[in-house]
PDB file of C-alpha atoms and ligand atoms in Angstrom:
ATOM      1  CA  UNK I   1      88.603  89.929 145.360  1.00 77.00           C
ATOM      2  CA  UNK I   2      85.194  92.034 145.422  1.00 84.00           C
ATOM      3  CA  UNK I   3      81.864  90.530 143.858  1.00 90.00           C
ATOM      4  CA  UNK I   4      81.268  93.582 141.300  1.00 90.00           C
ATOM      5  CA  UNK I   5      77.529  92.706 141.913  1.00 93.00           C
ATOM      6  CA  UNK I   6      77.311  92.840 145.533  1.00 95.00           C
ATOM      7  CA  UNK I   7      80.554  93.813 146.973  1.00 92.00           C
ATOM      8  CA  UNK I   8      80.546  90.735 149.000  1.00 94.00           C
ATOM      9  CA  UNK I   9      84.566  90.677 150.135  1.00 92.00           C
ATOM     10  CA  UNK I  10      85.421  87.181 148.736  1.00 91.00           C
ATOM     11  CA  UNK I  11      84.691  85.323 145.403  1.00 93.00           C
ATOM     12  CA  UNK I  12      85.369  81.645 145.067  1.00 93.00           C
ATOM     13  CA  UNK I  13      88.060  81.026 141.586  1.00 94.00           C
ATOM     14  CA  UNK I  14      86.299  78.306 139.829  1.00 94.00           C
ATOM     15  CA  UNK I  15      89.188  78.076 136.996  1.00 93.00           C
ATOM     16  CA  UNK I  16      92.438  79.648 135.876  1.00 93.00           C
ATOM     17  CA  UNK I  17      93.912  80.130 132.312  1.00 91.00           C
ATOM     18  CA  UNK I  18      96.980  81.157 131.249  1.00 87.00           C
ATOM     19  CA  UNK I  19      96.799  83.086 127.893  1.00 80.00           C
ATOM     20  CA  UNK I  20      98.257  81.773 125.133  1.00 74.00           C
ATOM     21  CA  UNK I  21     101.173  84.940 125.495  1.00 70.00           C
ATOM     22  CA  UNK I  22     101.776  82.967 128.558  1.00 71.00           C
ATOM     23  CA  UNK I  23     101.409  86.910 130.511  1.00 71.00           C
ATOM     24  CA  UNK I  24      98.088  86.843 131.833  1.00 81.00           C
ATOM     25  CA  UNK I  25      95.974  84.558 133.800  1.00 88.00           C
ATOM     26  CA  UNK I  26      92.283  84.636 133.745  1.00 91.00           C
ATOM     27  CA  UNK I  27      90.713  83.763 136.942  1.00 93.00           C
ATOM     28  CA  UNK I  28      86.784  82.854 136.244  1.00 95.00           C
ATOM     29  CA  UNK I  29      85.336  83.488 139.561  1.00 95.00           C
ATOM     30  CA  UNK I  30      81.956  83.036 141.393  1.00 96.00           C
ATOM     31  CA  UNK I  31      80.796  85.435 144.246  1.00 96.00           C
ATOM     32  CA  UNK I  32      79.658  83.153 147.049  1.00 95.00           C
ATOM     33  CA  UNK I  33      77.079  85.200 148.765  1.00 95.00           C
ATOM     34  CA  UNK I  34      74.841  86.613 145.261  1.00 96.00           C
ATOM     35  CA  UNK I  35      75.791  83.204 143.000  1.00 95.00           C
ATOM     36  CA  UNK I  36      76.825  85.797 140.336  1.00 95.00           C
ATOM     37  CA  UNK I  37      79.814  84.891 138.166  1.00 95.00           C
ATOM     38  CA  UNK I  38      82.234  86.938 136.952  1.00 94.00           C
ATOM     39  CA  UNK I  39      86.152  86.681 135.431  1.00 91.00           C
ATOM     40  CA  UNK I  40      89.772  88.498 136.191  1.00 89.00           C
ATOM     41  CA  UNK I  41      92.947  89.403 134.397  1.00 85.00           C
ATOM     42  CA  UNK I  42      95.777  88.938 136.319  1.00 84.00           C
ATOM     43  CA  UNK I  43      99.367  90.052 134.377  1.00 80.00           C
ATOM     44  CA  UNK I  44     102.615  90.924 136.227  1.00 78.00           C
ATOM     45  CA  UNK I  45     102.998  94.515 136.794  1.00 83.00           C
ATOM     46  CA  UNK I  46     105.072  96.637 134.049  1.00 89.00           C
ATOM     47  CA  UNK I  47     105.640 100.457 135.342  1.00 92.00           C
ATOM     48  CA  UNK I  48     106.085 103.432 132.487  1.00 93.00           C
ATOM     49  CA  UNK I  49     108.760 106.399 133.470  1.00 93.00           C
ATOM     50  CA  UNK I  50     107.482 109.587 132.299  1.00 90.00           C
ATOM     51  CA  UNK I  51     110.411 112.140 131.129  1.00 86.00           C
ATOM     52  CA  UNK I  52     108.961 114.570 133.498  1.00 92.00           C
ATOM     53  CA  UNK I  53     109.705 111.824 136.729  1.00 91.00           C
ATOM     54  CA  UNK I  54     106.250 110.855 136.675  1.00 92.00           C
ATOM     55  CA  UNK I  55     105.053 106.841 137.016  1.00 91.00           C
ATOM     56  CA  UNK I  56     102.345 105.402 135.997  1.00 91.00           C
ATOM     57  CA  UNK I  57     101.281 101.827 134.554  1.00 89.00           C
ATOM     58  CA  UNK I  58     101.737 100.014 131.366  1.00 91.00           C
ATOM     59  CA  UNK I  59      99.124 100.658 128.646  1.00 89.00           C
ATOM     60  CA  UNK I  60      98.653  99.309 125.725  1.00 90.00           C
ATOM     61  CA  UNK I  61      95.909 101.670 125.204  1.00 92.00           C
ATOM     62  CA  UNK I  62      98.059 104.285 125.368  1.00 92.00           C
ATOM     63  CA  UNK I  63     100.422 103.262 122.506  1.00 94.00           C
ATOM     64  CA  UNK I  64      97.720 102.371 120.256  1.00 95.00           C
ATOM     65  CA  UNK I  65      96.882 105.780 121.122  1.00 93.00           C
ATOM     66  CA  UNK I  66     100.040 107.543 119.944  1.00 92.00           C
ATOM     67  CA  UNK I  67     100.630 105.721 116.790  1.00 96.00           C
ATOM     68  CA  UNK I  68      97.378 105.864 115.345  1.00 96.00           C
ATOM     69  CA  UNK I  69      98.255 109.756 115.106  1.00 94.00           C
ATOM     70  CA  UNK I  70     101.182 108.777 112.413  1.00 95.00           C
ATOM     71  CA  UNK I  71      99.303 106.279 110.769  1.00 96.00           C
ATOM     72  CA  UNK I  72      96.335 108.754 110.134  1.00 95.00           C
ATOM     73  CA  UNK I  73      95.282 108.088 106.231  1.00 96.00           C
ATOM     74  CA  UNK I  74      97.765 105.715 105.937  1.00 97.00           C
ATOM     75  CA  UNK I  75      96.459 101.483 105.125  1.00 96.00           C
ATOM     76  CA  UNK I  76      96.595 100.489 108.530  1.00 96.00           C
ATOM     77  CA  UNK I  77      94.189  98.696 110.475  1.00 95.00           C
ATOM     78  CA  UNK I  78      92.970  98.523 114.272  1.00 93.00           C
ATOM     79  CA  UNK I  79      94.540  95.187 114.674  1.00 94.00           C
ATOM     80  CA  UNK I  80      97.189  95.523 113.020  1.00 95.00           C
ATOM     81  CA  UNK I  81      97.549  98.548 116.202  1.00 95.00           C
ATOM     82  CA  UNK I  82      96.776  96.490 118.342  1.00 93.00           C
ATOM     83  CA  UNK I  83      99.303  93.664 117.231  1.00 93.00           C
ATOM     84  CA  UNK I  84     101.871  96.490 117.404  1.00 96.00           C
ATOM     85  CA  UNK I  85     101.057  96.997 120.537  1.00 94.00           C
ATOM     86  CA  UNK I  86     101.307  94.042 121.954  1.00 92.00           C
ATOM     87  CA  UNK I  87     104.728  93.456 120.195  1.00 93.00           C
ATOM     88  CA  UNK I  88     106.117  96.534 121.574  1.00 94.00           C
ATOM     89  CA  UNK I  89     104.825  94.891 125.441  1.00 92.00           C
ATOM     90  CA  UNK I  90     106.625  91.914 124.579  1.00 90.00           C
ATOM     91  CA  UNK I  91     110.309  93.819 123.594  1.00 92.00           C
ATOM     92  CA  UNK I  92     110.253  95.619 127.221  1.00 92.00           C
ATOM     93  CA  UNK I  93     108.729  92.991 129.267  1.00 87.00           C
ATOM     94  CA  UNK I  94     111.497  90.656 127.917  1.00 87.00           C
ATOM     95  CA  UNK I  95     114.374  93.548 129.172  1.00 86.00           C
ATOM     96  CA  UNK I  96     113.248  91.321 132.308  1.00 84.00           C
ATOM     97  CA  UNK I  97     112.292  94.853 133.935  1.00 86.00           C
ATOM     98  CA  UNK I  98     109.373  95.845 135.935  1.00 88.00           C
ATOM     99  CA  UNK I  99     110.022  99.932 135.435  1.00 91.00           C
ATOM    100  CA  UNK I 100     111.482 101.383 131.808  1.00 93.00           C
ATOM    101  CA  UNK I 101     111.688 104.653 130.575  1.00 92.00           C
ATOM    102  CA  UNK I 102     109.480 106.090 128.350  1.00 90.00           C
ATOM    103  CA  UNK I 103     112.549 106.661 125.757  1.00 88.00           C
ATOM    104  CA  UNK I 104     112.612 102.316 126.334  1.00 91.00           C
ATOM    105  CA  UNK I 105     108.704 102.625 124.664  1.00 93.00           C
ATOM    106  CA  UNK I 106     109.548 104.782 121.783  1.00 91.00           C
ATOM    107  CA  UNK I 107     112.001 102.405 120.822  1.00 91.00           C
ATOM    108  CA  UNK I 108     110.463  99.627 121.079  1.00 94.00           C
ATOM    109  CA  UNK I 109     107.932 101.042 119.181  1.00 96.00           C
ATOM    110  CA  UNK I 110     110.153 101.897 115.725  1.00 93.00           C
ATOM    111  CA  UNK I 111     110.915  98.844 114.826  1.00 91.00           C
ATOM    112  CA  UNK I 112     107.341  96.993 114.418  1.00 95.00           C
ATOM    113  CA  UNK I 113     106.175 100.108 112.627  1.00 96.00           C
ATOM    114  CA  UNK I 114     108.942 100.874 110.365  1.00 93.00           C
ATOM    115  CA  UNK I 115     108.161  97.274 108.689  1.00 92.00           C
ATOM    116  CA  UNK I 116     104.058  97.973 109.194  1.00 95.00           C
ATOM    117  CA  UNK I 117     104.448 101.066 107.172  1.00 95.00           C
ATOM    118  CA  UNK I 118     107.281 103.525 106.262  1.00 94.00           C
ATOM    119  CA  UNK I 119     105.321 106.369 106.234  1.00 95.00           C
ATOM    120  CA  UNK I 120     103.669 106.076 109.519  1.00 96.00           C
ATOM    121  CA  UNK I 121     107.361 105.194 110.688  1.00 95.00           C
ATOM    122  CA  UNK I 122     108.131 108.513 109.179  1.00 94.00           C
ATOM    123  CA  UNK I 123     106.037 110.743 110.760  1.00 94.00           C
ATOM    124  CA  UNK I 124     106.497 109.055 114.205  1.00 94.00           C
ATOM    125  CA  UNK I 125     110.462 108.674 114.044  1.00 93.00           C
ATOM    126  CA  UNK I 126     110.674 113.064 113.458  1.00 93.00           C
ATOM    127  CA  UNK I 127     108.101 113.754 116.532  1.00 90.00           C
ATOM    128  CA  UNK I 128     109.902 111.024 118.989  1.00 87.00           C
ATOM    129  CA  UNK I 129     113.529 111.562 117.840  1.00 87.00           C
ATOM    130  CA  UNK I 130     113.478 115.353 117.207  1.00 89.00           C
ATOM    131  CA  UNK I 131     113.944 115.223 113.340  1.00 90.00           C
ATOM    132  CA  UNK I 132     115.105 119.584 112.650  1.00 90.00           C
ATOM    133  CA  UNK I 133     116.367 119.562 109.404  1.00 92.00           C
ATOM    134  CA  UNK I 134     116.086 117.965 106.211  1.00 92.00           C
ATOM    135  CA  UNK I 135     119.549 116.457 106.739  1.00 93.00           C
ATOM    136  CA  UNK I 136     117.662 114.223 109.798  1.00 91.00           C
ATOM    137  CA  UNK I 137     115.011 113.132 107.255  1.00 92.00           C
ATOM    138  CA  UNK I 138     117.714 112.032 104.253  1.00 93.00           C
ATOM    139  CA  UNK I 139     119.604 110.309 106.566  1.00 91.00           C
ATOM    140  CA  UNK I 140     116.505 108.226 107.955  1.00 90.00           C
ATOM    141  CA  UNK I 141     115.717 107.573 104.133  1.00 91.00           C
ATOM    142  CA  UNK I 142     118.502 105.898 103.471  1.00 90.00           C
ATOM    143  CA  UNK I 143     118.833 103.286 106.431  1.00 86.00           C
ATOM    144  CA  UNK I 144     115.240 102.585 105.137  1.00 88.00           C
ATOM    145  CA  UNK I 145     116.535 102.226 101.801  1.00 89.00           C
ATOM    146  CA  UNK I 146     119.431 100.051 103.058  1.00 87.00           C
ATOM    147  CA  UNK I 147     116.601  97.648 105.151  1.00 82.00           C
ATOM    148  CA  UNK I 148     115.103  97.247 102.143  1.00 82.00           C
ATOM    149  CA  UNK I 149     117.697  96.214  99.933  1.00 83.00           C
ATOM    150  CA  UNK I 150     118.851  94.488 102.586  1.00 79.00           C
ATOM    151  CA  UNK I 151     115.364  92.537 102.568  1.00 77.00           C
ATOM    152  CA  UNK I 152     115.183  92.200  98.836  1.00 76.00           C
ATOM    153  CA  UNK I 153     118.592  91.053  98.141  1.00 72.00           C
ATOM    154  CA  UNK I 154     117.698  87.380  97.988  1.00 59.00           C
ATOM    155  CA  UNK I 155     114.917  88.465  95.413  1.00 57.00           C
ATOM    156  CA  UNK I 156     117.224  91.179  93.358  1.00 52.00           C
ATOM    157  CA  UNK I 157     119.657  87.870  93.121  1.00 48.00           C
ATOM    158  CA  UNK I 158     116.843  85.459  91.514  1.00 50.00           C
ATOM    159  CA  UNK I 159     116.257  88.372  88.904  1.00 47.00           C
ATOM    160  CA  UNK I 160     119.569  89.043  88.101  1.00 46.00           C
ATOM    161  CA  UNK I 161     119.970  85.356  87.629  1.00 48.00           C
ATOM    162  CA  UNK I 162     116.757  85.025  85.412  1.00 45.00           C
ATOM    163  CA  UNK I 163     118.311  87.769  83.182  1.00 45.00           C
ATOM    164  CA  UNK I 164     121.168  86.183  82.816  1.00 46.00           C
ATOM    165  CA  UNK I 165     119.872  83.126  81.815  1.00 47.00           C
ATOM    166  CA  UNK I 166     117.221  84.799  79.202  1.00 47.00           C
ATOM    167  CA  UNK I 167     120.549  87.495  77.635  1.00 49.00           C
ATOM    168  CA  UNK I 168     122.556  84.438  76.242  1.00 46.00           C
TER     169      UNK I 168
HETATM  170 ZN1   ZN P   1      77.990  88.998 145.262  1.00 83.42          ZN
END
């Protein structure tokens, strides 16, 4: 690794630390020539094959930019977006493949985005899945409703219990 200060061809590793999620290693280095210290991050390569056939390296930054548009005017923070991009990366890395289709990334975005904000999800999914008619939106809304009812089913049960008790 070249020294970024004096371009010396070698550097010495002083310390290596694995990130919390285990996806990267951070190394503290020192240049034996000028003595300057710098750090490097090492990650396993992950590439994306776009629909056009172009191959590029996976970037959380691109995920965030792609989703940010759908989140305009919604109560979604930059750290929400960063966390979403992290979840997407974890999902695609978990497939065990080092090269993935752009399509799989879109799929991996849908679930965490739905949990984050339903309106942003509808916007993103309508573009990503190319919805063309009201029926497409209707079908998606029905899925969202069913998911929400399922998630709230325990609460609903409790509420009914309370109601039954007070009715007596
Ligand atoms: Zn140097």
